[in-house]
XYZ file of C-alpha atoms in Angstrom:
455
model
C 75.602 60.202 198.176
C 77.091 63.537 199.158
C 79.040 65.214 196.360
C 81.190 68.296 196.008
C 81.316 70.747 193.084
C 85.027 71.544 193.122
C 86.676 68.427 191.668
C 88.111 68.892 188.197
C 89.522 66.491 185.651
C 92.660 67.334 183.721
C 92.883 66.886 179.963
C 94.311 63.422 180.504
C 91.264 62.505 182.548
C 93.216 61.478 185.631
C 90.716 63.092 188.003
C 93.099 65.673 189.417
C 91.952 68.956 190.924
C 94.517 71.700 191.457
C 94.304 74.898 193.441
C 95.819 78.219 192.367
C 98.987 77.910 194.495
C 100.381 74.403 194.133
C 104.088 74.639 193.139
C 106.309 72.534 195.346
C 109.553 74.303 196.310
C 112.624 72.152 195.711
C 113.619 70.325 198.855
C 110.334 70.972 200.676
C 109.918 68.974 203.866
C 107.308 66.284 203.276
C 105.159 63.934 205.302
C 103.567 61.150 203.257
C 101.016 58.727 204.664
C 99.625 55.906 202.552
C 100.150 52.357 201.354
C 103.394 51.228 199.715
C 102.613 50.589 196.057
C 106.078 49.858 194.693
C 109.761 49.177 195.203
C 112.941 50.137 193.417
C 113.016 53.086 195.801
C 109.819 53.162 197.904
C 106.618 54.410 196.257
C 103.919 55.973 198.446
C 100.991 57.983 197.022
C 102.549 57.921 193.561
C 105.802 59.537 194.750
C 109.052 57.574 194.414
C 111.235 58.132 197.509
C 114.944 57.373 197.407
C 115.454 55.384 200.617
C 119.225 55.054 200.415
C 119.761 57.053 203.615
C 116.433 56.400 205.313
C 115.978 55.067 208.831
C 113.366 52.338 209.122
C 110.998 51.980 212.037
C 108.030 49.824 212.945
C 105.304 50.431 215.496
C 105.185 46.670 215.979
C 108.826 45.606 216.254
C 112.057 46.899 217.772
C 114.066 45.190 215.004
C 113.108 46.352 211.518
C 114.917 47.171 208.278
C 114.230 47.579 204.593
C 113.988 43.845 203.984
C 110.897 43.771 206.214
C 108.950 46.243 204.046
C 106.070 44.751 202.073
C 103.780 45.914 199.293
C 100.522 47.263 200.687
C 101.950 48.178 204.095
C 100.718 51.558 205.321
C 103.756 53.780 205.792
C 104.603 57.202 207.141
C 107.464 58.773 205.177
C 109.387 61.829 206.345
C 111.857 63.530 204.054
C 112.021 66.057 201.233
C 110.030 66.389 198.026
C 111.513 67.235 194.645
C 110.267 70.198 192.574
C 108.287 67.967 190.201
C 106.335 66.412 193.082
C 106.902 62.889 191.754
C 110.143 62.012 193.554
C 111.786 62.711 196.874
C 114.325 61.669 199.492
C 113.169 59.727 202.544
C 114.849 60.272 205.909
C 112.435 58.110 207.954
C 110.083 55.325 206.847
C 107.793 53.969 209.568
C 105.162 51.270 209.137
C 102.513 49.961 211.480
C 99.760 47.370 211.129
C 96.182 48.544 211.646
C 95.020 45.228 213.098
C 96.511 41.954 214.246
C 94.575 39.147 215.833
C 92.164 36.279 215.220
C 89.609 36.320 212.413
C 86.256 36.421 214.220
C 83.949 36.381 211.183
C 84.083 35.615 207.454
C 81.141 37.041 205.547
C 79.549 36.598 202.151
C 80.876 39.143 199.677
C 84.465 38.920 200.909
C 84.335 41.058 204.050
C 85.631 39.675 207.336
C 86.327 40.767 210.918
C 89.418 40.728 213.142
C 88.741 41.034 216.888
C 85.196 41.907 215.847
C 86.414 44.899 213.790
C 85.016 44.852 210.216
C 87.539 44.658 207.362
C 86.717 45.324 203.708
C 89.146 44.122 201.010
C 89.408 45.765 197.580
C 90.823 44.734 194.229
C 94.042 46.502 195.258
C 94.484 44.510 198.499
C 97.820 42.679 198.695
C 97.228 39.082 199.807
C 100.736 38.336 201.031
C 100.340 34.591 201.580
C 96.628 34.048 200.924
C 94.724 33.579 197.673
C 91.617 35.598 198.608
C 89.213 36.336 201.476
C 87.552 32.998 200.697
C 90.590 31.177 202.111
C 90.251 32.850 205.528
C 88.845 30.836 208.420
C 87.497 31.909 211.795
C 90.243 31.626 214.419
C 93.048 32.154 211.891
C 95.549 34.828 212.969
C 96.170 37.652 210.504
C 97.777 41.082 210.289
C 95.943 43.796 208.362
C 97.320 47.052 207.019
C 94.624 49.438 205.902
C 92.952 52.828 205.724
C 89.697 53.935 207.301
C 86.766 53.511 204.922
C 83.598 55.548 204.658
C 81.506 53.003 206.575
C 83.893 52.855 209.533
C 85.460 49.562 208.498
C 89.154 49.103 207.753
C 89.748 48.982 203.989
C 92.586 46.475 203.740
C 95.673 47.325 201.703
C 97.585 44.194 202.841
C 96.611 40.962 204.613
C 99.021 38.255 205.771
C 98.893 35.377 208.217
C 100.687 35.564 211.573
C 101.437 33.271 214.497
C 98.738 33.203 217.171
C 98.970 35.103 220.442
C 99.739 38.782 219.851
C 97.003 41.296 219.055
C 97.322 44.904 217.890
C 94.830 47.674 217.168
C 95.605 51.072 215.631
C 92.819 53.614 215.493
C 90.823 56.456 217.054
C 89.554 56.392 220.634
C 85.782 56.727 220.959
C 85.433 56.475 224.767
C 87.446 56.399 227.989
C 85.978 55.073 231.242
C 88.521 54.771 234.020
C 91.387 52.786 232.537
C 89.152 51.083 229.926
C 89.585 52.622 226.484
C 87.427 51.890 223.436
C 89.378 51.697 220.155
C 87.514 50.835 216.947
C 84.636 49.539 219.088
C 86.860 47.175 221.101
C 87.458 47.795 224.810
C 91.026 47.490 226.054
C 92.535 47.855 229.497
C 95.061 50.700 229.361
C 98.375 50.090 231.194
C 98.330 51.638 234.669
C 101.731 53.253 234.134
C 100.810 55.001 230.856
C 99.022 58.330 230.422
C 95.413 57.890 229.369
C 94.308 59.150 225.944
C 91.224 61.269 225.322
C 88.357 60.607 222.938
C 89.332 61.506 219.375
C 93.034 60.741 219.773
C 94.660 58.001 217.708
C 96.417 55.199 219.587
C 98.256 51.927 219.025
C 97.768 49.100 221.534
C 99.298 45.622 221.702
C 98.972 42.636 223.984
C 98.173 38.922 224.005
C 94.859 37.129 223.645
C 93.268 33.908 222.424
C 91.243 32.960 219.352
C 88.117 33.728 221.407
C 89.025 37.091 222.977
C 87.625 38.200 226.328
C 86.934 41.922 226.691
C 88.406 44.186 227.786
C 91.634 43.064 226.156
C 94.688 43.395 228.383
C 97.376 45.546 226.786
C 101.096 45.287 227.391
C 102.020 48.238 225.156
C 100.068 51.429 224.482
C 101.057 54.498 222.516
C 99.231 57.783 221.879
C 99.825 58.843 218.258
C 98.069 62.225 218.351
C 94.915 63.704 216.877
C 95.486 62.290 213.368
C 96.438 58.896 211.931
C 99.653 60.399 210.531
C 100.901 61.286 214.006
C 102.252 64.589 212.657
C 102.267 67.412 215.252
C 99.993 70.330 214.411
C 102.868 72.757 214.989
C 104.717 71.542 211.867
C 102.920 73.835 209.418
C 105.726 74.074 206.842
C 105.719 70.452 205.713
C 104.057 69.355 202.506
C 101.589 66.564 203.271
C 100.816 63.689 200.880
C 97.819 61.728 202.169
C 96.011 58.672 200.813
C 92.589 57.728 202.097
C 88.857 57.265 201.645
C 86.306 60.069 201.802
C 84.168 59.555 204.910
C 82.068 62.712 204.672
C 81.658 65.818 202.523
C 79.923 69.035 203.570
C 80.463 72.100 201.415
C 84.209 72.628 201.126
C 85.048 70.450 204.131
C 85.676 66.725 203.947
C 86.959 64.004 206.245
C 89.409 61.610 204.586
C 90.343 58.509 206.601
C 90.114 60.438 209.859
C 91.726 63.689 208.661
C 89.628 66.870 208.399
C 90.350 68.578 205.072
C 89.787 72.176 203.906
C 88.983 72.108 200.176
C 88.262 75.822 199.751
C 91.357 76.534 197.626
C 90.360 74.024 194.943
C 88.538 75.531 191.952
C 84.815 74.884 191.465
C 83.962 72.740 188.492
C 80.988 70.703 187.329
C 83.304 68.270 185.520
C 83.711 65.972 188.478
C 82.153 65.124 191.804
C 83.722 63.706 194.947
C 81.620 61.087 196.695
C 81.668 59.451 200.089
C 83.686 56.273 199.621
C 85.990 57.719 196.920
C 89.657 56.824 197.211
C 91.808 59.949 196.922
C 95.380 61.192 197.118
C 95.745 64.659 198.644
C 98.597 67.168 198.525
C 98.494 70.065 200.950
C 99.664 71.637 204.186
C 98.552 71.501 207.808
C 96.696 74.522 209.162
C 96.843 75.903 212.686
C 93.466 74.349 213.555
C 94.778 70.882 212.720
C 93.008 70.495 209.383
C 94.704 69.818 206.050
C 94.515 72.635 203.497
C 94.261 70.698 200.235
C 96.156 72.208 197.299
C 95.877 69.260 194.932
C 93.551 66.275 194.867
C 93.669 63.141 192.747
C 90.630 60.901 192.546
C 91.749 57.287 192.263
C 90.206 55.302 189.416
C 87.200 53.475 190.808
C 87.112 50.613 188.309
C 88.364 47.570 190.158
C 90.557 46.243 187.368
C 92.540 49.514 187.326
C 92.686 49.904 191.090
C 94.001 46.361 191.264
C 96.986 47.102 189.018
C 98.526 49.920 191.045
C 101.517 47.985 192.449
C 104.950 48.499 190.922
C 108.410 46.970 191.036
C 111.505 48.348 189.338
C 114.654 46.256 189.470
C 116.819 43.453 188.118
C 115.372 40.006 187.345
C 117.413 37.737 189.599
C 115.809 34.476 188.425
C 113.516 33.371 185.599
C 111.813 30.006 185.218
C 109.208 29.772 182.501
C 106.652 32.516 183.124
C 107.821 33.138 186.705
C 110.359 35.864 187.483
C 111.978 37.083 190.687
C 112.402 40.865 191.000
C 113.644 42.472 194.229
C 112.837 39.228 196.018
C 109.211 39.293 194.797
C 107.701 36.546 192.645
C 106.299 37.951 189.391
C 103.996 35.913 187.134
C 103.995 36.781 183.420
C 100.445 36.090 182.251
C 99.256 35.417 178.669
C 97.728 38.900 178.586
C 100.719 40.715 180.122
C 101.778 43.675 177.979
C 105.571 43.550 177.451
C 107.239 46.654 175.997
C 110.844 47.698 175.375
C 111.835 44.367 173.883
C 110.681 40.793 173.195
C 109.597 38.390 175.938
C 112.794 36.424 175.327
C 114.639 39.211 177.197
C 112.757 38.433 180.423
C 115.751 36.579 181.841
C 118.108 36.961 184.776
C 120.045 40.222 184.559
C 117.350 42.206 182.735
C 116.259 45.472 184.356
C 112.469 45.819 184.266
C 109.555 47.865 185.540
C 106.568 45.711 186.479
C 102.992 46.755 187.236
C 100.280 44.433 188.467
C 98.277 43.100 191.391
C 99.418 40.923 194.284
C 97.685 37.622 195.080
C 98.873 34.725 197.243
C 102.455 35.922 197.442
C 102.775 36.646 193.707
C 102.636 39.824 191.642
C 100.427 39.040 188.642
C 101.927 41.306 185.984
C 99.654 43.387 183.777
C 102.548 45.345 182.243
C 106.315 44.805 182.038
C 108.642 47.387 180.523
C 112.146 46.199 179.673
C 114.520 49.005 180.654
C 117.826 47.317 179.795
C 119.079 43.782 179.416
C 122.127 41.706 180.122
C 120.828 38.556 178.444
C 118.817 37.403 175.448
C 117.087 34.189 176.346
C 120.125 31.973 176.181
C 121.987 33.574 173.297
C 125.730 33.919 173.710
C 125.614 37.482 172.450
C 123.411 40.330 173.534
C 123.368 44.068 172.950
C 124.287 46.431 175.722
C 122.052 49.403 176.335
C 124.482 52.211 177.094
C 125.160 53.720 180.480
C 122.914 52.578 183.305
C 122.591 53.598 186.951
C 121.633 51.217 189.729
C 121.051 51.694 193.437
C 121.030 48.780 195.831
C 122.280 47.043 198.939
C 125.595 45.178 198.892
C 124.840 41.540 199.685
C 128.234 40.016 198.802
C 131.836 41.164 198.253
C 134.631 39.131 196.707
C 137.709 41.140 195.787
C 136.583 43.693 193.190
C 133.318 41.864 192.506
C 130.164 42.994 194.296
C 126.585 41.763 194.343
C 123.683 44.200 194.752
C 120.346 43.072 196.203
C 121.360 39.440 195.815
C 120.905 39.676 192.055
C 123.189 42.064 190.156
C 126.910 41.284 189.785
C 129.101 44.393 189.638
C 132.666 44.444 188.341
C 134.257 47.282 190.327
C 137.844 46.732 189.175
C 137.880 49.917 187.035
C 135.533 52.020 189.167
C 136.178 55.346 190.821
C 134.679 55.276 194.325
C 133.369 58.686 195.331
C 133.452 59.624 199.044
C 135.480 56.529 199.863
C 137.485 53.621 198.512
C 136.809 50.118 197.246
C 138.272 48.741 200.465
C 135.467 50.417 202.436
C 132.703 48.597 200.573
C 131.168 45.806 202.635
C 127.884 43.952 202.878
C 125.007 46.046 204.187
C 126.094 49.279 202.487
C 123.834 51.095 200.046
C 125.549 52.057 196.761
C 124.805 53.986 193.595
C 126.640 52.392 190.680
C 127.072 53.751 187.148
C 128.388 51.609 184.321
C 127.403 49.414 181.376
C 125.737 46.021 181.314
C 127.652 43.432 179.306
C 126.259 40.417 177.444
C 126.494 38.218 180.550
C 124.482 40.625 182.705
C 127.462 41.959 184.684
C 127.462 45.695 185.397
C 130.917 47.025 184.509
C 131.140 49.979 186.894
C 133.065 53.162 186.215
C 131.709 55.123 189.187
C 130.472 54.037 192.629
C 129.072 56.319 195.289
C 128.575 55.277 198.901
C 125.127 56.399 200.009
C 125.718 56.057 203.750
């Protein structure tokens, strides 16, 4: 395999290489492109984005909001990045499936094809309503979110079943002949009223087909995204770029990562590590005038499957608990015998407890590898429970009754003694995003002393 001599490993061994000029100015404009790995804010490429004032968009639907986001979806985030590079504010979050259509092949080893396009799962793939690739059948309709792998296949970050009929393909154009365009090896008939793309541009096409597609596929919608999968215009040279992807080629100090040409010349040489074709990486850099990404920081994702499979994260209130099954932010979480629980005993894993969960997603469930108890409003059925000082929560108002609010369908807030900044209690209604500060009592109610309207 091709390798490069400039990847370094920090003392902690996290496989991070850093160039000589990497500080992130506070409030820097940012474009992030990668799979969603957590909620409780939205986590993309290891950065936690506050989405309280974000606008949500989908390439596949005119009606889309935060409740439609799913773990493993590939997202484009626009906003600002904090000075520490680990948090930011999102102004726009846009998602778009890579593929949608019938499964046309299921292969030994777990790979499969959609519309004839090869798909490779990994240990980190989110199986939204499926147990594994083994449960797929030819003719079944699925939607795949993913990143371009080294072998040209789509490396799936999320797979879920869909109703039959609609197809979608997102990817680079390899050929144009008349109004027939080849995208990911599949020929499609471009709409007569739309401008034709050129080879090398990224596009998104949609239409209808059957379980046994006839080529060229007839499109009803077609969109040119630009020369890169991110869709970011080359002219925006000031934005910080956070990119997740797979190394497709390496030659000297130039690499291609999931369709993006990267300039690695500012990274220091080091024999301590080597980047290989097929490596999963997170890049931090800036666009250059020639359209390439000047990489200022590079993180090599851990290649061991058990660690790559535990990269998903939830941070929020437990809204329900039955045995070893919890509900956090609407997601089902399974507490396994080997789950590491810190911050308190397992008896505190009850409704009202605020937790941070890490694990892998299979068949609609997050199998927890680690759970950290942040604060608790209950103690496994005891009538008394300690409070944990001042806490801060952000969430969507899902119910209002007098001075009692409910956030995210789970957390009850007593607002009777609260000061409402930038507004009044009478203005609070369902659908608003709030930041609430207060204390959790023994019954799990957040007694608020300050509420801020985020929108």
